[in-house]
mmCIF file of C-alpha atoms in Angstrom:
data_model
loop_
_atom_site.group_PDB
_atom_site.id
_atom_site.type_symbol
_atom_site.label_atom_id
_atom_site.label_comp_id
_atom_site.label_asym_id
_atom_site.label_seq_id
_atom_site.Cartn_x
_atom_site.Cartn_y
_atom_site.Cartn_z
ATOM 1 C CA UNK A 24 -17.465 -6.045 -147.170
ATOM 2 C CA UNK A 25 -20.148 -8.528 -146.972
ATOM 3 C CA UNK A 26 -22.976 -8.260 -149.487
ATOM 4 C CA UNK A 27 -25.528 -8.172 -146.354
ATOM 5 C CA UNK A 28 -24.049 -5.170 -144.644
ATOM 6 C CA UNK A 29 -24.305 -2.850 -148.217
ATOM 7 C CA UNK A 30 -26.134 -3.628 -151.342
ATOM 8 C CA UNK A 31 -28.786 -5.831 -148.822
ATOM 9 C CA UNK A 32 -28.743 -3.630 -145.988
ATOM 10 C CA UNK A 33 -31.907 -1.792 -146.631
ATOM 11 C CA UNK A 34 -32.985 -5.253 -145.618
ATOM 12 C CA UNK A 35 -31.973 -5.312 -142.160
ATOM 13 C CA UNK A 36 -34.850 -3.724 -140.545
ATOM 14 C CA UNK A 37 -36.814 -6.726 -141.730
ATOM 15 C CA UNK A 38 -34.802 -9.611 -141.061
ATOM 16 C CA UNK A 39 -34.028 -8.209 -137.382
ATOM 17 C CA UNK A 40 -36.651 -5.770 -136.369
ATOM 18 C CA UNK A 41 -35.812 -3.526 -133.627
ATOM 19 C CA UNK A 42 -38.449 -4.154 -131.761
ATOM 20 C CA UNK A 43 -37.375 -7.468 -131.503
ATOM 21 C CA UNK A 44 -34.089 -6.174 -129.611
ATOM 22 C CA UNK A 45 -35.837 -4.541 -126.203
ATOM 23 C CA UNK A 46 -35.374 -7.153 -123.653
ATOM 24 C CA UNK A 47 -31.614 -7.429 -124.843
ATOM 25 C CA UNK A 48 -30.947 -3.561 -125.136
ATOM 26 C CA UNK A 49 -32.728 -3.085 -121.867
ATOM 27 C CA UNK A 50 -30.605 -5.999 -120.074
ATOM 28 C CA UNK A 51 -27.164 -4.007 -121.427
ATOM 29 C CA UNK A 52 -28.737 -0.689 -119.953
ATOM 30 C CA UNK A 53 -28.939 -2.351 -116.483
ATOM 31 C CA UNK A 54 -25.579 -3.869 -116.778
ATOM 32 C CA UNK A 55 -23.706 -0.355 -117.921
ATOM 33 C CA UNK A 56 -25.802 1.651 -114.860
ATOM 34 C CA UNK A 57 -24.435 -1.603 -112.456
ATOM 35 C CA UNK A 58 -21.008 -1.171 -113.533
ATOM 36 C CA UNK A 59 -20.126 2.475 -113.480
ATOM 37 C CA UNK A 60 -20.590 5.435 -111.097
ATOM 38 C CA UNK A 61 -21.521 7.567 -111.657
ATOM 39 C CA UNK A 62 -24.235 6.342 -114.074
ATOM 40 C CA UNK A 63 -23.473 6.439 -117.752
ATOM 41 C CA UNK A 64 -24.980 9.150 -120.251
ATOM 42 C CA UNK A 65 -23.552 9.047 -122.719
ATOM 43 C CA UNK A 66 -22.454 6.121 -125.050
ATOM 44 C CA UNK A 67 -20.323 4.737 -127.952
ATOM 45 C CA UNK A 68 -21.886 2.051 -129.879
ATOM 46 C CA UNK A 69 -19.023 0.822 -132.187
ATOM 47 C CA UNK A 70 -19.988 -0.944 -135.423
ATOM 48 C CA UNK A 71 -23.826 -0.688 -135.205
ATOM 49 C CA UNK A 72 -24.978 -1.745 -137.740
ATOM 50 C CA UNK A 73 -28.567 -1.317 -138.637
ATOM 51 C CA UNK A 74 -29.397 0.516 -135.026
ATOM 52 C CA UNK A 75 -31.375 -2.054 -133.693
ATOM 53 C CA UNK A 76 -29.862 -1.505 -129.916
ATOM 54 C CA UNK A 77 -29.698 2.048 -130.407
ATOM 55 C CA UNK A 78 -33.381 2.332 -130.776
ATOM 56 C CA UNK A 79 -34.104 1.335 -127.599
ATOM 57 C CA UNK A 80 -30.775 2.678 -125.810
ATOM 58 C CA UNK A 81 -31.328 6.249 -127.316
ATOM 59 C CA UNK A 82 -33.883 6.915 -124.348
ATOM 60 C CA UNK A 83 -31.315 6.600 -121.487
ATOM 61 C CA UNK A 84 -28.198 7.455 -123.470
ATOM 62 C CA UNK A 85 -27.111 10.809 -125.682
ATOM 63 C CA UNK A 86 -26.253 7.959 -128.500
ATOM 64 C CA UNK A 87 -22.632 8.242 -131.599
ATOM 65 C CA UNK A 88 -23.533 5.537 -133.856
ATOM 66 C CA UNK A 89 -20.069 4.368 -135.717
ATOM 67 C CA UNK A 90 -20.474 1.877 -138.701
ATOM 68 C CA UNK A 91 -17.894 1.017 -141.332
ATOM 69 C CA UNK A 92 -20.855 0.440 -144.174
ATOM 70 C CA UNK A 93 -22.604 3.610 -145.634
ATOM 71 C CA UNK A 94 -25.426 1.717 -146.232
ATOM 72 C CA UNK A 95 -25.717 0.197 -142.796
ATOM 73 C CA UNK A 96 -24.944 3.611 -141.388
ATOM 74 C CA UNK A 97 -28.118 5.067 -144.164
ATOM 75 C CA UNK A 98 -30.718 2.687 -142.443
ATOM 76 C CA UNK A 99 -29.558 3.466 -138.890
ATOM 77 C CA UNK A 100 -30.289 7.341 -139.608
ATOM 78 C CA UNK A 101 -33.579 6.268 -140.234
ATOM 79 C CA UNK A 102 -34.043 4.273 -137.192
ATOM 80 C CA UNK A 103 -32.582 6.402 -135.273
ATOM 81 C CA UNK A 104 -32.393 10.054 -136.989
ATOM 82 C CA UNK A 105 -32.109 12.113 -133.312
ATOM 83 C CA UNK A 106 -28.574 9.828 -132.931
ATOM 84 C CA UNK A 107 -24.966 11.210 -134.004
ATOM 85 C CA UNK A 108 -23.839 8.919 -136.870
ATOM 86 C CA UNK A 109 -20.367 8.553 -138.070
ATOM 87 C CA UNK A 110 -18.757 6.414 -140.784
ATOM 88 C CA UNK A 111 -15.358 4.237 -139.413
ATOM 89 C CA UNK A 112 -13.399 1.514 -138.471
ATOM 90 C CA UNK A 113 -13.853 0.357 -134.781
ATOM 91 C CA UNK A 114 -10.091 -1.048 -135.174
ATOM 92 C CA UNK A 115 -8.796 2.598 -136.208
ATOM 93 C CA UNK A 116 -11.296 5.183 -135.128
ATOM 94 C CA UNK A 117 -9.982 7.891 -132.795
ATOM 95 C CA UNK A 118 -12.483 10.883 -132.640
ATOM 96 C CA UNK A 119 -10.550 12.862 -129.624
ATOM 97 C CA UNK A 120 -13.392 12.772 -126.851
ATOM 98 C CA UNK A 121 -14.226 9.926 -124.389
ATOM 99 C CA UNK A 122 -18.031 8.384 -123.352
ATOM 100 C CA UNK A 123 -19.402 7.351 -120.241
ATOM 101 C CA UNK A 124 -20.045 4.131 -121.943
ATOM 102 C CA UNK A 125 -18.813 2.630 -124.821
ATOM 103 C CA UNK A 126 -20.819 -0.798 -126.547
ATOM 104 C CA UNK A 127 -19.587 -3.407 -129.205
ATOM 105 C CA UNK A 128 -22.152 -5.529 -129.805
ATOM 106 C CA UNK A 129 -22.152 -7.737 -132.454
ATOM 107 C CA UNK A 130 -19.945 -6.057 -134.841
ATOM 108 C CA UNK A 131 -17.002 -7.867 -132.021
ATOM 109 C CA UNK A 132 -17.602 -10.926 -134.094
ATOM 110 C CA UNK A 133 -16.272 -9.505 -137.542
ATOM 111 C CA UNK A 134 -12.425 -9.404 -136.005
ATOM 112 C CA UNK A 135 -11.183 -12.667 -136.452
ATOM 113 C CA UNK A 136 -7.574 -12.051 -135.757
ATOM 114 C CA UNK A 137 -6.533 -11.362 -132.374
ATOM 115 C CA UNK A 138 -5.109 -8.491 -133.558
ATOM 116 C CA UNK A 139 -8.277 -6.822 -134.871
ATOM 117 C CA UNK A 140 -9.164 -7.593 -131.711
ATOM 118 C CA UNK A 141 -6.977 -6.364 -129.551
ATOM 119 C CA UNK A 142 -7.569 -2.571 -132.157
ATOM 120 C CA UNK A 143 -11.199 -2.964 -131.034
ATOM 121 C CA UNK A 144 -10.286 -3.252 -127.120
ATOM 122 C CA UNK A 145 -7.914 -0.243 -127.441
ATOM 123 C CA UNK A 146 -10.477 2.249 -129.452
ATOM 124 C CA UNK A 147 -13.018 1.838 -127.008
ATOM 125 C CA UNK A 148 -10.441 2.019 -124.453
ATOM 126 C CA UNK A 149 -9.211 5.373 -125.900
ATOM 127 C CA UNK A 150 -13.024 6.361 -125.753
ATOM 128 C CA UNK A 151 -13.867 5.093 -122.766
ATOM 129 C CA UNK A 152 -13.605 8.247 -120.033
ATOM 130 C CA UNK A 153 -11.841 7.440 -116.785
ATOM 131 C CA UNK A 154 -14.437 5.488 -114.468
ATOM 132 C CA UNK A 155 -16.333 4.559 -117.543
ATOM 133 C CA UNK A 156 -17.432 1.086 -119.131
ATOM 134 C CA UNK A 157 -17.208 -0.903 -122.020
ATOM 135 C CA UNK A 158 -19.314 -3.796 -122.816
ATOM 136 C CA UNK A 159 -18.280 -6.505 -125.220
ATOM 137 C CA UNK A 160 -21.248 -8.672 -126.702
ATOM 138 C CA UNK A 161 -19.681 -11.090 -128.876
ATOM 139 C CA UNK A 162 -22.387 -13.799 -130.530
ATOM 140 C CA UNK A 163 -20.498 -16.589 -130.050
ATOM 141 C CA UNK A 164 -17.257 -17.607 -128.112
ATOM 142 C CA UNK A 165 -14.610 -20.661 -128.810
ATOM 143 C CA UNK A 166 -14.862 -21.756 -125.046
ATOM 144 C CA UNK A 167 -18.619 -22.363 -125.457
ATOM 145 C CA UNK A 168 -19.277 -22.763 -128.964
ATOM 146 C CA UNK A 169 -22.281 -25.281 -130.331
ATOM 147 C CA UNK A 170 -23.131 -25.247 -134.218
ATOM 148 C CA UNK A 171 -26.721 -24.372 -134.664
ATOM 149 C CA UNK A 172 -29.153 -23.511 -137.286
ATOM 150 C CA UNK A 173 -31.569 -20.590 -136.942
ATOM 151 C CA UNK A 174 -34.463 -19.207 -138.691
ATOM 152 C CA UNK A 175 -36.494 -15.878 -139.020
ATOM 153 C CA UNK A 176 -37.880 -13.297 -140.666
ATOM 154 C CA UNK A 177 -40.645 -10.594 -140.709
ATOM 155 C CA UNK A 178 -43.198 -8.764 -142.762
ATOM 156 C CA UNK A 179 -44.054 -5.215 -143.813
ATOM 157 C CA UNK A 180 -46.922 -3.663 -145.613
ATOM 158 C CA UNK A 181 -44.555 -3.008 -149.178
ATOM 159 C CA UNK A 182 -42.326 -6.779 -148.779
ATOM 160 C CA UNK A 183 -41.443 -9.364 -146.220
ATOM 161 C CA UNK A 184 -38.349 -11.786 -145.726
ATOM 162 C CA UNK A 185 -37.548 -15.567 -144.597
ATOM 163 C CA UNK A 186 -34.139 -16.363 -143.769
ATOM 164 C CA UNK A 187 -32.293 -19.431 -142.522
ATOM 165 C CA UNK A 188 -28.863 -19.369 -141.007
ATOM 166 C CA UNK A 189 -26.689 -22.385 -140.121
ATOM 167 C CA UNK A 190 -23.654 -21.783 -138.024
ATOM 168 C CA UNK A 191 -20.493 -23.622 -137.637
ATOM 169 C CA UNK A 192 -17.100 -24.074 -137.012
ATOM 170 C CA UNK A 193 -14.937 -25.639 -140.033
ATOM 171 C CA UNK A 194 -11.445 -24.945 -138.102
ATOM 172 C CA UNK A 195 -11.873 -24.655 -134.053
ATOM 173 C CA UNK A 196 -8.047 -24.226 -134.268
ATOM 174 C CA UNK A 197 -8.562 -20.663 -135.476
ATOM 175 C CA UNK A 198 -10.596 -17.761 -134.692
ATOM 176 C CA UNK A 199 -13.043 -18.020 -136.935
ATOM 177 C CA UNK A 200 -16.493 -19.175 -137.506
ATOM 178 C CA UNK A 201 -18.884 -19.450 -140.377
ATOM 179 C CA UNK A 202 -22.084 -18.299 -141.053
ATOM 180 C CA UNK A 203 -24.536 -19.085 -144.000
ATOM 181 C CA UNK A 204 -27.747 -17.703 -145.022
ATOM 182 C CA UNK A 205 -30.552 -19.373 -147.708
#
């Protein structure tokens, strides 16, 4: 596992803030309600992380938080303590009960194989209850794909961070992209 999602995750809230996340949490709320009837209550976020969606989504959605990092999964319970959290692989995961909605954000990016991918599709299928949704939010797709370099960062009372992150593709053959952080 990468060294950002466990010995650095306390981190997380700092480099990407929830607040920072509203407009983007609040756009995948109106696309779930849009897309299934009736409306969704309850939802599956699969590999989230640090809980920055789920802090916002927890208002309009009974929220199971599922994160293959304990440490990830240690500084989403304290973003967002009212939520159900559970340690596991999206690929594998099979808790025996569906959701109106079920959400991979981000964590879509870490399956570079199309078979991860195709694991992913069917656990959220599996969770997914008939008439229900799934939304897929990967960062970055081959079709569409531009290198770019980023920057951010944010302070607290007890530390504060400054990252940079330059994003490529060494192989556009594969299914794979890089990302570096100084």
């Amino acid at each position: 596992m990468m060294k950002l999602y466990d010995e650095l995750a306390e981190w997380w809230p700092i480099m990407s803030d929830p607040s920072e996340y509203r407009k983007e949490a609040l756009f995948f709320d109106r696309l779930l309600r849009k897309s299934s009837n009736p409306p969704p209550r309850t939802m599956l976020d699969l590999g989230s992380g640090s809980g920055i969606n789920a802090f916002h989504l927890k208002a309009h959605f009974a929220m199971t938080l599922v994160d293959l990092s304990p440490q990830m999964l240690a500084v989403n319970r304290t973003v967002n303590p009212e939520c159900e959290h559970l340690l596991g692989d999206i690929r594998t995961l099979r808790l025996g009960r569906t959701f109106d909605a079920v959400l991979v954000h981000d964590a879509v990016c870490h399956m570079t194989t199309e078979s991860d991918l195709l694991a992913v599709m069917e656990t959220a299928y599996f969770h997914c209850r008939p008439g229900g949704v799934a939304l897929f939010v990967p960062d970055e797709l081959r079709e569409t794909f531009i290198p770019s370099t980023d920057h951010g960062g944010n302070d607290r009372e007890d530390r504060a961070m400054r990252y940079v992150q330059w994003t490529s593709d060494p192989d556009p053959r594969d299914t794979a992209i890089l990302v570096d952080f100084g």
